[in-house]
Coordinates of C-alpha atoms and ligand atoms in Angstrom, one line a residue:
M1 CA -34.7 85.5 41.6
S2 CA -33.7 87.6 44.5
S3 CA -30.1 88.6 44.9
R4 CA -29.4 91.4 47.4
D5 CA -26.9 93.3 45.3
G6 CA -28.8 92.5 42.1
Q7 CA -31.7 94.7 43.0
Q8 CA -32.3 98.0 41.3
G9 CA -31.5 101.0 43.4
E10 CA -33.6 104.2 43.4
T11 CA -31.9 105.4 40.3
A12 CA -30.5 102.9 37.7
P13 CA -26.7 103.3 37.9
Q14 CA -24.6 104.1 34.8
L15 CA -23.4 100.7 33.5
R16 CA -19.7 100.2 33.9
I17 CA -18.7 97.6 31.4
P18 CA -16.0 95.2 32.7
T19 CA -13.2 94.4 30.2
H20 CA -13.2 90.8 31.2
V21 CA -16.1 88.7 32.5
A22 CA -15.6 85.1 33.6
I23 CA -18.5 82.7 34.2
I24 CA -18.7 79.5 36.2
M25 CA -21.7 78.0 34.2
D26 CA -23.2 75.9 36.9
G27 CA -26.5 74.2 37.5
N28 CA -27.2 72.4 34.3
G29 CA -27.8 69.1 36.1
R30 CA -30.3 70.6 38.6
W31 CA -32.0 72.5 35.8
A32 CA -32.7 69.2 34.1
Q33 CA -33.6 67.4 37.3
A34 CA -36.2 70.0 38.1
R35 CA -37.8 69.2 34.8
G36 CA -37.6 65.4 35.1
L37 CA -35.0 65.4 32.3
P38 CA -31.6 63.6 32.1
R39 CA -28.6 65.6 33.1
L40 CA -27.3 65.8 29.5
A41 CA -30.5 67.6 28.5
G42 CA -29.4 70.3 31.0
H43 CA -25.9 70.4 29.3
R44 CA -27.6 70.9 25.9
A45 CA -29.8 73.7 27.3
G46 CA -26.6 75.2 28.8
T47 CA -24.8 75.3 25.4
E48 CA -27.9 76.9 23.8
N49 CA -27.8 79.6 26.5
L50 CA -24.1 80.1 25.9
R51 CA -24.8 81.3 22.4
R52 CA -27.2 83.9 23.7
I53 CA -24.8 85.1 26.3
I54 CA -21.9 85.4 23.9
E55 CA -24.2 87.6 21.7
A56 CA -25.2 89.7 24.7
C57 CA -21.5 90.2 25.7
V58 CA -20.8 91.5 22.2
E59 CA -23.8 93.9 22.5
F60 CA -22.6 95.1 25.9
G61 CA -19.1 95.7 24.5
I62 CA -17.4 93.2 26.8
R63 CA -14.0 92.4 25.3
Y64 CA -13.1 89.1 27.0
L65 CA -15.5 86.3 28.1
T66 CA -14.0 83.3 29.9
I67 CA -16.3 80.3 30.4
Y68 CA -15.7 77.3 32.6
A69 CA -16.8 74.4 30.4
F70 CA -15.1 71.4 32.0
S71 CA -12.8 71.1 35.0
T72 CA -10.0 68.6 35.5
E73 CA -12.2 67.2 38.4
N74 CA -15.2 66.7 36.1
W75 CA -13.6 63.5 34.7
A76 CA -14.7 61.9 37.9
R77 CA -18.4 62.1 36.8
P78 CA -20.2 59.0 35.6
R79 CA -18.7 57.8 32.3
D80 CA -21.9 58.4 30.3
E81 CA -22.1 62.0 31.4
V82 CA -18.4 62.6 30.5
E83 CA -18.8 61.0 27.1
G84 CA -22.0 63.0 26.5
L85 CA -20.2 66.2 27.5
M86 CA -17.4 65.5 25.0
S87 CA -19.9 64.8 22.2
I88 CA -21.8 68.0 23.0
M89 CA -18.5 69.9 22.9
E90 CA -17.7 68.4 19.4
E91 CA -21.2 69.2 18.1
V92 CA -21.1 72.8 19.5
I93 CA -17.7 73.4 17.7
D94 CA -19.1 72.1 14.4
K95 CA -22.3 74.0 14.7
E96 CA -21.3 77.3 16.3
V97 CA -17.7 78.1 15.3
P98 CA -18.5 79.3 11.7
E99 CA -21.1 81.8 13.0
L100 CA -18.8 82.9 15.9
H101 CA -16.1 83.5 13.3
R102 CA -18.4 85.6 11.2
Q103 CA -19.3 87.7 14.3
G104 CA -15.6 88.4 14.9
V105 CA -15.1 86.2 18.0
Q106 CA -11.6 84.9 18.7
I107 CA -11.6 81.5 20.4
R108 CA -8.8 80.6 22.9
H109 CA -8.5 77.6 25.0
I110 CA -7.1 77.3 28.6
G111 CA -6.4 73.9 30.1
A112 CA -4.7 70.8 28.9
L113 CA -5.4 69.0 25.6
E114 CA -3.6 65.9 26.7
G115 CA -6.1 63.3 27.7
V116 CA -8.8 64.7 25.5
R117 CA -10.0 62.5 22.6
P118 CA -8.0 63.2 19.4
E119 CA -11.0 64.2 17.3
L120 CA -12.0 66.8 19.8
Q121 CA -8.4 68.0 20.2
R122 CA -8.3 68.6 16.4
K123 CA -11.6 70.5 16.4
I124 CA -10.4 72.8 19.2
R125 CA -7.0 73.5 17.5
E126 CA -8.8 74.3 14.2
A127 CA -11.3 76.6 15.9
I128 CA -8.4 78.5 17.5
E129 CA -6.5 78.7 14.3
L130 CA -9.5 79.8 12.2
T131 CA -10.5 82.7 14.6
R132 CA -7.0 83.8 15.8
H133 CA -7.2 87.2 14.1
N134 CA -10.7 88.2 15.3
Q135 CA -10.9 91.2 17.6
R136 CA -14.5 91.8 18.5
L137 CA -14.7 89.4 21.5
V138 CA -12.1 87.0 22.9
L139 CA -13.9 83.9 24.1
V140 CA -11.6 82.0 26.4
V141 CA -12.8 78.4 26.9
A142 CA -11.7 76.7 30.1
F143 CA -11.9 73.1 29.1
N144 CA -10.1 70.3 30.9
Y145 CA -9.0 73.3 33.1
G146 CA -7.8 73.3 36.7
G147 CA -6.3 76.3 38.4
R148 CA -3.8 74.2 40.4
A149 CA -2.8 72.2 37.4
E150 CA -2.2 75.5 35.5
I151 CA 0.1 76.8 38.3
V152 CA 2.1 73.5 38.3
H153 CA 2.3 73.6 34.5
A154 CA 3.7 77.2 34.7
V155 CA 6.3 76.2 37.3
R156 CA 7.4 73.3 35.1
Q157 CA 7.8 75.6 32.1
I158 CA 9.7 78.1 34.1
L159 CA 12.1 75.4 35.4
A160 CA 12.5 73.9 31.9
A161 CA 13.3 77.4 30.6
G162 CA 16.1 77.7 33.1
L163 CA 15.0 80.9 34.7
K164 CA 17.0 82.1 37.8
P165 CA 15.0 82.5 41.1
E166 CA 15.4 86.2 41.1
E167 CA 14.0 86.4 37.5
V168 CA 10.7 84.9 38.6
T169 CA 8.5 87.9 39.3
E170 CA 4.7 88.0 39.3
A171 CA 4.6 89.5 35.8
I172 CA 7.0 86.8 34.5
F173 CA 5.0 84.1 36.2
A174 CA 1.8 85.3 34.6
Q175 CA 3.4 84.9 31.2
Y176 CA 3.7 81.1 31.8
L177 CA 0.1 80.7 32.7
Y178 CA -2.5 79.5 30.0
T179 CA -3.9 83.0 30.2
A180 CA -0.7 84.8 29.1
G181 CA -1.6 88.1 27.5
I182 CA -5.2 88.1 28.7
P183 CA -6.1 90.7 31.4
D184 CA -7.4 89.3 34.7
P185 CA -11.2 89.0 35.0
D186 CA -12.9 92.1 36.4
L187 CA -16.1 90.2 37.2
V188 CA -16.6 86.5 37.9
I189 CA -20.2 85.2 37.9
R190 CA -21.2 81.9 39.3
T191 CA -24.7 80.6 38.6
S192 CA -26.8 78.0 40.5
G193 CA -26.3 79.3 44.1
E194 CA -23.0 77.7 44.8
Q195 CA -20.4 80.1 46.3
R196 CA -17.0 78.5 45.7
I197 CA -14.2 78.8 43.2
S198 CA -14.0 75.1 42.2
N199 CA -10.4 75.3 41.0
F200 CA -11.2 78.1 38.5
L201 CA -8.6 80.9 37.7
L202 CA -7.0 80.7 41.2
W203 CA -4.2 83.2 40.3
Q204 CA -6.1 85.5 38.0
T205 CA -9.1 86.2 40.3
A206 CA -6.9 87.7 43.1
Y207 CA -8.8 91.0 42.8
S208 CA -11.9 90.1 40.7
E209 CA -15.3 91.1 41.9
W210 CA -17.7 88.2 42.5
Y211 CA -21.4 87.9 41.7
F212 CA -23.4 84.9 42.8
T213 CA -26.9 84.2 41.6
P214 CA -29.3 81.3 42.4
V215 CA -30.4 81.1 38.7
Y216 CA -29.3 77.9 37.0
W217 CA -27.0 78.4 34.0
P218 CA -29.6 77.5 31.2
D219 CA -31.9 80.3 32.6
F220 CA -29.2 82.9 33.0
D221 CA -30.2 85.2 30.1
K222 CA -29.3 88.7 29.0
A223 CA -31.5 90.3 31.7
E224 CA -29.7 88.3 34.3
L225 CA -26.3 89.4 32.8
R226 CA -27.5 93.0 33.0
K227 CA -28.2 92.5 36.7
A228 CA -24.7 91.2 37.3
L229 CA -23.3 94.2 35.3
E230 CA -25.4 96.6 37.4
A231 CA -24.1 95.0 40.6
Y232 CA -20.6 95.3 39.3
S233 CA -21.2 99.0 38.5
R234 CA -22.0 99.7 42.1
R235 CA -18.9 98.1 43.5
E236 CA -15.8 100.0 44.5
R237 CA -12.6 98.2 43.7
R238 CA -9.8 99.0 46.0
F239 CA -6.9 96.7 45.3
G240 CA -5.7 97.1 48.9
R241 CA -5.8 100.8 49.0
V242 CA -8.2 103.0 51.0
S243 CA -11.5 103.9 49.4
A244 CA -11.7 107.0 47.2
V245 CA -14.3 108.4 49.7
D246 CA -11.8 108.1 52.6
M247 CA -9.1 109.6 50.4
S248 CA -11.0 112.8 49.7
A249 CA -12.0 113.1 53.4
A250 CA -8.5 112.6 54.7
P251 CA -6.5 115.7 55.7
R252 CA -3.5 116.2 53.4
D253 CA -0.2 116.0 55.2
G254 CA 2.8 118.2 54.5
Ligands
LIG301 C1 -22.2 72.7 35.1 O1 -23.4 72.1 35.5 C2 -21.6 72.1 33.9 C3 -20.4 71.3 34.1 C4 -19.8 71.1 35.2 C5 -19.9 70.6 33.0 P1 -23.4 70.9 36.5 O2 -23.4 69.6 35.7 O3 -22.4 71.0 37.5 O4 -24.8 71.1 37.1 P2 -25.2 70.7 38.7 O5 -24.3 71.5 39.5 O6 -25.1 69.3 38.8 O7 -26.6 71.2 38.8
LIG302 C1 -17.5 73.9 38.2 O1 -18.7 73.3 38.5 C2 -17.0 73.4 36.8 C3 -17.8 73.9 35.7 C4 -18.8 74.7 35.7 C5 -17.3 73.4 34.4 P1 -18.8 71.9 39.3 O2 -20.3 71.6 39.3 O3 -17.9 70.9 38.7 O4 -18.2 72.4 40.7 P2 -18.5 71.7 42.1 O5 -18.1 70.3 42.0 O6 -19.9 71.9 42.5 O7 -17.6 72.5 43.1
LIG303 MG1 -22.3 71.8 39.3

C-alpha cells in the first residue's frame, strides 16, 4: 500500500488519538472478486475484520467508533446481496454482542429501523439495551443510514416539536440528529480507494480530517489503522482560523 500521507516521516510522530473515528468500510465486493469468491464472502471477511478493528480501537484508547454498515442507497443492490447482508447482520449480532458487552462496548444505532425486517429490528434494539451502560468504547453502527434522510428526519422532529424559527440554532439542530450527544468525528477513514462521502454523516463531518487508503476493508488491519492515526497526528486542524504557526509569527497589534 502506498498512501502519500501514510508514509513514515524521519521520526515517528507522537500518536495523537482522536476521540471519534468514523469508517466507511468499503471494498468487500472487490476483495472477494479479486479472489474469485462471491461478494457475500467479502462481506463475511469484512465483519471478521470489524471485530479486530474494534479491539484495536479499544487498545488505542479511541472512545467513539462509527462504522458505515449499510446505507439507505444499498437497498438498490441485487436482492440476494441485500438478503445476505441482512442475514450476516443478524449472525454478527448473535455471535459478537455478548463478547462486545464483556469488553465494555456500548452499541448505538444511527439510521432508520423502519423497513428493516422485524427479527433484525428486535436484535438491534436488544443489543442497544444490553450495552447501554458500557463506557469503554461507543460503537455507533450506521445501518440503513443516509445523511440526507437524517437531516430531513431532524427537520420533521423540530417541526413536530413546534420550535420557533429563532430557536433553531446549530446546537439545537444537532440534538435532533441520530447522533445527538455524540461528538463529531475527528477522523474519517474510507477504504478501497474511493474518495467520496456516499451520504455518510453529512452534517457531522463539517470539520473532520479525511484519510483515504486503497486497501480493501477486509485487509484494513491494526497496522493500517495505525498509519491512519499517524497521518491524523501530523494534521493541523484549523476550523477556519489561521494556523498556529502563522499566529506566532504575526506581529501583535495594540
Ligand atoms: C462495502 O463494500 C460494504 C457495503 C456497502 C455493505 P462494498 O460491497 O461496497 O464493496 P465494493 O465497493 O463493491 O468493492
Ligand atoms: C458506502 O459504500 C456505504 C457503506 C460502506 C456501507 P458504497 O459502496 O455503497 O458507496 P458507493 O456506492 O461506492 O458510493
Ligand atoms: Mg462499495
